[in-house]
Amino acid sequence: MTNRLRIFDTTLRDGLQSPGIHPVTLEGRVAIGLKLAEMGVDIIEAGFAIGGKLDYDTIATLAQKGLDATVCSLARTKRDDIEAAGNALKAARSGRIHTFISTSPLHMEHKLRLAPDAVLQAAIDGVKLARSLSDDVQFSLEDYTRTEREFSYKVIEAVINAGATTINLPDTVGYSTPDDYAELIAGVVNNVPNIDKAVISTHCHNDLGLAVANSLAGAQAGARQIECSINGIGERAGNAAMEEIVMAMRVRRDRMKLETGVRTEYFMAASELVQDLTGMAVQRNKAIVGANAFAHESGIHQHGVGKNRETYEIMTPESVGQKKSAITLGVTSGRDGLRRKMEELGYTLQKEQIDKLYPLFMDEAAKGRVTDAKLKELAAKL
Ligand code: MN
């Protein structure tokens, strides 16, 4: 099995379904899509073509850009949905129709009001129609992690026979744990006779804070596509964060032995673009792209990083597009951190000057955050 894993980004589809975000215009959506393509993302899910003009236009505009990335539209198994997706993708160098239907007893009975056999037939018919419009067809079993296993094997085998080339196994409600999800995927690998004809994909939600861990567990069990989003945005608690997945694979290549084509030095720019356009800021301690991800405040850590960054950093800030390790000062900082910070601000201070400045700084730090302006003011008194 190949160790090259495809990154499928759903920032523009699931991500923009995040509650409470700013509406993002066509121009903004296209800017995000172009950034994703520039970063080397394999598949860009640009929207749900039947869902409205904005989604349709985003898909159609990106399809016309001649991107190396595959442009994808979501579609239910209904004829109108699939035809709208096919039309929106017409100009794409590489276009994918992603069709889906729920397969869990709960969803089939209460949401779809369909018997399992009718769901199976809708899946087969949807995939066949999609294949008549595109060679690249993905099928998702919505609410897969609450689907009966034997039924899921039957559906997967049938849709692969109908022409699906990627099978997505979503943890739609964020219910799985890593060992559980890995076991489910291993079950598919071992029980679906024609599974070698399709790529298995993950789509994990973060309701229990496990979206990234579950996605990686899925990849270890045989998935070769991961669906994810920039900053982990998406329905409810969000999707798996692309920057965390890709950096985990890169930093721990020794364990995971998987590779992606993503240019990681673009992460910060992509994160900021999505934060600006959606109005949804990431928390300071967000992994990879948060303001604190490469910042050090305690004296012991500042001293270590000052000598050798590897003492407290497992990757470089430059590798993810953050400018450099930031020295922030607070009550746990020491004289060495203060000296380095003053150097950043353009002051070369002697030991005696630091000894004099340090207690003044500590008095300020006890009251709250010490700004650069305050440090300059204190230095002027030396
Ligand atoms: Mn989702």
Coordinates of C-alpha atoms and ligand atoms in Angstrom, one line a residue:
M1 CA 0.0 0.0 0.0
T2 CA 1.2 3.5 -0.9
N3 CA 2.5 5.8 1.9
R4 CA 1.2 8.9 0.0
L5 CA -1.9 10.2 1.7
R6 CA -4.3 12.5 -0.1
I7 CA -5.4 15.7 1.7
F8 CA -9.1 16.5 1.0
D9 CA -9.9 20.0 2.3
T10 CA -13.5 20.8 3.2
T11 CA -12.9 24.4 4.6
L12 CA -15.2 25.8 1.8
R13 CA -18.0 23.2 2.4
D14 CA -18.2 21.8 6.0
G15 CA -16.0 24.6 7.3
L16 CA -18.3 27.4 6.1
Q17 CA -21.2 25.5 7.8
S18 CA -19.7 26.6 11.1
P19 CA -22.3 28.3 13.3
G20 CA -21.9 32.1 13.8
I21 CA -19.2 32.9 11.3
H22 CA -19.2 35.9 8.9
P23 CA -20.7 35.2 5.5
V24 CA -17.9 34.7 3.0
T25 CA -18.3 36.2 -0.4
L26 CA -17.5 34.6 -3.7
E27 CA -14.2 36.5 -3.9
G28 CA -13.3 35.3 -0.4
R29 CA -14.2 31.7 -1.2
V30 CA -12.2 31.8 -4.4
A31 CA -9.2 33.3 -2.5
I32 CA -9.3 30.4 0.0
G33 CA -9.6 27.9 -2.8
L34 CA -6.6 29.3 -4.7
K35 CA -4.5 29.4 -1.4
L36 CA -5.4 25.7 -0.9
A37 CA -4.3 24.8 -4.4
E38 CA -1.1 26.8 -4.0
M39 CA -0.4 24.8 -0.8
G40 CA -0.6 21.5 -2.6
V41 CA -3.9 20.2 -1.2
D42 CA -5.0 17.3 -3.4
I43 CA -8.8 17.8 -3.4
I44 CA -10.7 21.0 -2.7
E45 CA -14.4 20.5 -1.7
A46 CA -15.6 23.9 -2.9
G47 CA -19.3 23.6 -1.9
F48 CA -22.6 21.9 -2.4
A49 CA -23.6 22.8 -6.0
I50 CA -27.4 22.4 -5.5
G51 CA -27.2 24.4 -2.2
G52 CA -27.4 27.8 -3.8
K53 CA -25.9 30.2 -6.3
L54 CA -22.9 31.1 -4.1
D55 CA -21.8 27.5 -3.7
Y56 CA -22.4 26.8 -7.4
D57 CA -20.4 29.9 -8.5
T58 CA -17.5 29.0 -6.1
I59 CA -17.3 25.5 -7.6
A60 CA -17.6 26.7 -11.2
T61 CA -15.1 29.6 -10.7
L62 CA -12.5 27.3 -9.2
A63 CA -13.2 24.7 -11.8
Q64 CA -12.3 27.3 -14.5
K65 CA -8.9 28.1 -12.9
G66 CA -7.0 25.2 -14.4
L67 CA -5.8 24.0 -11.0
D68 CA -3.6 20.9 -10.4
A69 CA -5.9 20.2 -7.4
T70 CA -9.1 18.3 -7.9
V71 CA -12.2 20.5 -7.4
C72 CA -15.1 18.7 -5.8
S73 CA -18.8 19.3 -5.2
L74 CA -21.0 17.6 -2.7
A75 CA -24.3 16.1 -3.8
R76 CA -27.0 14.0 -2.2
T77 CA -27.9 10.9 -4.2
K78 CA -30.8 12.8 -5.9
R79 CA -30.6 13.3 -9.6
D80 CA -30.9 17.1 -9.4
D81 CA -28.0 17.3 -6.9
I82 CA -25.7 15.2 -9.0
E83 CA -26.5 17.0 -12.2
A84 CA -25.8 20.4 -10.6
A85 CA -22.5 19.1 -9.3
G86 CA -21.6 17.8 -12.8
N87 CA -22.5 21.1 -14.4
A88 CA -20.6 23.2 -11.9
L89 CA -17.5 21.0 -12.4
K90 CA -17.6 20.9 -16.2
A91 CA -14.6 23.1 -16.9
A92 CA -12.3 21.5 -14.2
R93 CA -9.1 19.8 -15.3
S94 CA -9.9 17.3 -12.5
G95 CA -13.4 17.3 -11.0
R96 CA -14.9 15.0 -8.4
I97 CA -18.6 14.4 -7.6
H98 CA -19.0 13.6 -3.9
T99 CA -22.3 11.9 -3.3
F100 CA -23.6 10.7 0.1
I101 CA -26.5 9.1 2.0
S102 CA -27.0 8.2 5.6
T103 CA -26.6 4.5 6.5
S104 CA -27.1 4.4 10.3
P105 CA -30.4 3.0 11.6
L106 CA -31.1 6.2 13.4
H107 CA -30.7 8.4 10.3
M108 CA -32.4 6.0 7.9
E109 CA -35.5 5.7 10.1
H110 CA -35.9 9.3 11.4
K111 CA -34.2 11.5 8.9
L112 CA -34.6 9.7 5.5
R113 CA -37.6 7.6 6.4
L114 CA -36.3 4.9 4.1
A115 CA -35.8 1.2 4.5
P116 CA -32.2 -0.1 4.2
D117 CA -32.8 -1.6 0.8
A118 CA -34.1 1.7 -0.5
V119 CA -31.0 3.4 0.8
L120 CA -28.7 0.8 -0.8
Q121 CA -30.5 1.3 -4.1
A122 CA -30.3 5.1 -3.9
A123 CA -26.6 4.8 -3.2
I124 CA -26.0 2.6 -6.3
D125 CA -28.2 4.8 -8.6
G126 CA -26.5 8.0 -7.3
V127 CA -23.0 6.6 -7.9
K128 CA -23.9 5.3 -11.4
L129 CA -25.3 8.7 -12.4
A130 CA -22.3 10.5 -11.0
R131 CA -20.0 8.2 -12.9
S132 CA -21.8 9.0 -16.1
L133 CA -20.7 12.7 -15.5
S134 CA -17.2 12.2 -14.0
D135 CA -14.6 9.5 -13.7
D136 CA -13.8 10.6 -10.2
V137 CA -16.7 9.8 -7.8
Q138 CA -16.6 9.7 -4.0
F139 CA -19.3 8.1 -2.0
S140 CA -19.9 8.8 1.8
L141 CA -21.8 6.7 4.2
E142 CA -23.1 9.5 6.4
D143 CA -23.1 8.6 10.1
Y144 CA -20.9 5.7 9.2
T145 CA -19.6 5.2 12.8
R146 CA -23.2 4.4 14.0
T147 CA -23.9 2.2 11.0
E148 CA -24.3 -1.6 11.3
R149 CA -21.1 -3.2 10.1
E150 CA -22.6 -5.9 7.8
F151 CA -24.9 -3.3 6.1
S152 CA -21.9 -1.0 5.6
Y153 CA -19.9 -3.7 3.9
K154 CA -22.8 -4.5 1.6
V155 CA -23.2 -0.8 0.7
I156 CA -19.5 -0.2 0.1
E157 CA -19.1 -3.3 -2.1
A158 CA -22.1 -2.3 -4.2
V159 CA -21.1 1.4 -4.7
I160 CA -17.5 0.3 -5.7
N161 CA -19.1 -2.0 -8.3
A162 CA -21.2 1.0 -9.4
G163 CA -18.1 3.0 -10.0
A164 CA -17.1 4.8 -6.8
T165 CA -13.4 5.5 -6.7
T166 CA -13.2 6.9 -3.1
I167 CA -15.1 5.6 -0.1
N168 CA -15.5 8.1 2.8
L169 CA -16.3 6.7 6.2
P170 CA -17.4 9.8 8.2
D171 CA -17.6 10.0 12.0
T172 CA -20.3 12.6 11.3
V173 CA -21.2 13.2 14.9
G174 CA -17.7 12.9 16.5
Y175 CA -18.6 9.8 18.4
S176 CA -15.6 7.6 17.7
T177 CA -12.4 7.0 19.7
P178 CA -9.1 6.3 17.9
D179 CA -9.1 2.5 18.6
D180 CA -12.7 2.2 17.7
Y181 CA -12.3 4.1 14.4
A182 CA -9.2 2.1 13.5
E183 CA -11.1 -1.1 14.1
L184 CA -14.0 0.0 11.9
I185 CA -11.7 0.8 9.1
A186 CA -9.7 -2.4 9.4
G187 CA -13.1 -4.2 9.3
V188 CA -13.8 -2.6 5.9
V189 CA -10.3 -3.5 4.6
N190 CA -10.8 -7.1 5.7
N191 CA -14.5 -7.7 4.8
V192 CA -15.2 -5.8 1.6
P193 CA -13.9 -8.0 -1.3
N194 CA -13.4 -5.2 -3.9
I195 CA -12.0 -2.5 -1.5
D196 CA -8.7 -2.5 -3.3
K197 CA -10.4 -0.7 -6.2
A198 CA -11.1 2.4 -4.1
V199 CA -9.3 4.7 -1.7
I200 CA -10.6 4.8 1.9
S201 CA -11.2 8.3 3.3
T202 CA -11.7 9.6 6.9
H203 CA -13.9 12.6 7.9
C204 CA -13.8 13.1 11.6
H205 CA -15.6 15.7 13.8
N206 CA -14.2 17.1 17.0
D207 CA -17.1 16.8 19.4
L208 CA -14.8 14.9 21.9
G209 CA -11.6 16.7 20.8
L210 CA -10.5 13.5 19.0
A211 CA -10.9 14.5 15.3
V212 CA -7.2 14.6 14.5
A213 CA -6.4 11.5 16.6
N214 CA -9.2 9.6 14.9
S215 CA -8.1 10.7 11.5
L216 CA -4.5 9.5 12.1
A217 CA -5.8 6.2 13.6
G218 CA -7.9 5.8 10.4
A219 CA -4.8 6.3 8.2
Q220 CA -2.8 3.8 10.3
A221 CA -5.6 1.3 9.6
G222 CA -5.5 1.8 5.9
A223 CA -7.2 5.1 4.9
R224 CA -5.3 7.0 2.3
Q225 CA -7.4 10.2 2.2
I226 CA -8.1 12.5 5.1
E227 CA -10.8 15.1 5.0
C228 CA -9.9 18.1 7.1
S229 CA -10.1 21.9 7.2
I230 CA -7.9 24.9 7.9
N231 CA -8.0 25.8 11.6
G232 CA -10.3 22.7 12.1
I233 CA -13.5 24.8 11.3
G234 CA -16.7 23.0 10.6
E235 CA -20.1 22.0 12.0
R236 CA -20.4 22.1 15.9
A237 CA -16.9 21.6 17.4
G238 CA -15.4 21.4 13.9
N239 CA -13.5 19.0 11.7
A240 CA -10.0 17.7 11.9
A241 CA -7.4 20.5 11.5
M242 CA -5.3 20.1 8.4
E243 CA -2.2 21.8 9.9
E244 CA -2.2 19.4 12.9
I245 CA -2.6 16.3 10.8
V246 CA 0.1 17.2 8.3
M247 CA 2.6 18.3 11.0
A248 CA 2.0 15.2 13.1
M249 CA 2.8 13.1 10.0
R250 CA 5.8 15.2 9.3
V251 CA 7.3 15.5 12.8
R252 CA 6.5 11.8 13.6
R253 CA 7.3 10.4 10.2
D254 CA 9.3 7.7 12.1
R255 CA 6.0 6.3 13.5
M256 CA 3.4 7.1 10.9
K257 CA 5.5 6.5 7.7
L258 CA 3.0 8.6 5.7
E259 CA 3.5 11.6 3.4
T260 CA 1.3 14.4 2.0
G261 CA 2.0 16.9 -0.8
V262 CA 1.2 19.9 1.4
R263 CA 3.7 22.8 1.6
T264 CA 3.6 23.3 5.3
E265 CA 5.2 26.8 5.3
Y266 CA 1.8 28.1 3.9
F267 CA -0.1 27.1 7.1
M268 CA 0.1 30.5 8.8
A269 CA -1.0 32.4 5.8
A270 CA -3.9 30.0 5.1
S271 CA -4.9 30.2 8.8
E272 CA -4.9 34.0 8.9
L273 CA -6.8 34.2 5.6
V274 CA -9.6 31.9 7.0
Q275 CA -9.6 33.7 10.3
D276 CA -10.0 37.1 8.6
L277 CA -12.7 36.0 6.2
T278 CA -14.8 34.1 8.7
G279 CA -14.2 36.3 11.7
M280 CA -13.5 33.1 13.7
A281 CA -10.2 33.6 15.4
V282 CA -8.2 30.6 16.7
Q283 CA -7.3 30.5 20.4
R284 CA -3.8 31.5 21.5
N285 CA -2.8 28.0 22.4
K286 CA -4.1 26.4 19.2
A287 CA -1.5 23.9 17.9
I288 CA 0.7 24.9 15.0
V289 CA -1.0 28.3 14.1
G290 CA -1.9 29.8 17.5
A291 CA 0.0 32.9 18.8
N292 CA 1.5 30.8 21.6
A293 CA 2.5 27.8 19.6
F294 CA 6.1 28.9 19.5
A295 CA 6.1 31.4 22.4
H296 CA 8.0 30.9 25.6
E297 CA 7.5 32.8 28.8
S298 CA 9.0 30.9 31.7
G299 CA 12.6 31.6 32.6
I300 CA 13.7 28.0 32.3
H301 CA 12.2 27.6 28.9
Q302 CA 13.4 30.9 27.6
H303 CA 16.9 30.0 28.7
G304 CA 16.8 26.6 27.0
V305 CA 15.4 28.0 23.7
G306 CA 18.0 30.7 23.8
K307 CA 20.7 28.1 23.8
N308 CA 19.2 25.7 21.4
R309 CA 15.6 25.8 20.1
E310 CA 15.2 22.1 20.1
T311 CA 15.2 22.1 23.9
Y312 CA 11.5 23.1 23.8
E313 CA 10.5 23.1 20.2
I314 CA 9.8 19.9 18.1
M315 CA 9.5 21.8 14.8
T316 CA 10.6 25.2 13.6
P317 CA 8.2 28.1 13.5
E318 CA 9.5 28.8 9.9
S319 CA 8.3 25.3 8.8
V320 CA 4.7 26.3 9.4
G321 CA 5.1 29.9 8.3
Q322 CA 5.2 31.5 11.8
K323 CA 7.8 34.2 11.9
K324 CA 10.0 33.0 14.7
S325 CA 9.9 31.9 18.3
A326 CA 8.5 34.8 20.3
I327 CA 9.8 35.8 23.7
T328 CA 6.9 37.0 25.8
L329 CA 7.6 38.2 29.3
G330 CA 5.7 37.6 32.5
V331 CA 6.2 36.9 36.2
T332 CA 7.8 33.5 35.4
S333 CA 10.4 35.1 33.1
G334 CA 14.1 35.3 34.2
R335 CA 16.9 37.8 33.6
D336 CA 18.1 35.9 30.5
G337 CA 14.6 36.2 28.9
L338 CA 14.5 39.9 29.7
R339 CA 18.0 40.5 28.2
R340 CA 16.9 38.7 24.9
K341 CA 13.7 40.6 24.7
M342 CA 15.5 43.9 25.2
E343 CA 17.9 42.8 22.4
E344 CA 14.8 42.2 20.2
L345 CA 13.8 45.8 21.0
G346 CA 17.3 47.1 20.1
Y347 CA 18.9 47.5 23.5
T348 CA 22.3 45.8 24.3
L349 CA 22.4 45.9 28.1
Q350 CA 25.3 45.0 30.4
K351 CA 24.7 42.7 33.3
E352 CA 24.5 45.5 35.8
Q353 CA 21.8 47.2 33.7
I354 CA 19.8 44.0 33.6
D355 CA 20.1 43.6 37.3
K356 CA 18.7 47.1 37.7
L357 CA 16.0 46.7 35.2
Y358 CA 14.8 43.3 36.3
P359 CA 13.1 44.3 39.6
L360 CA 11.4 47.2 37.8
F361 CA 10.1 44.8 35.2
M362 CA 8.9 42.4 37.8
D363 CA 6.9 45.1 39.6
E364 CA 5.2 45.8 36.3
A365 CA 4.7 42.1 35.4
A366 CA 2.9 41.5 38.8
K367 CA 0.3 44.1 37.7
G368 CA -0.3 42.6 34.2
R369 CA 1.1 42.2 30.7
V370 CA 4.2 44.3 30.1
T371 CA 4.1 46.0 26.7
D372 CA 7.1 46.8 24.5
A373 CA 6.4 50.5 25.1
K374 CA 6.5 50.0 28.9
L375 CA 9.9 48.1 28.6
K376 CA 11.3 51.0 26.6
E377 CA 10.0 53.4 29.2
L378 CA 11.8 51.4 32.0
A379 CA 15.0 51.2 29.9
A380 CA 15.0 54.9 29.6
K381 CA 15.4 55.2 33.4
L382 CA 18.6 53.2 33.4
Ligands
MN1 MN -19.0 16.9 8.4

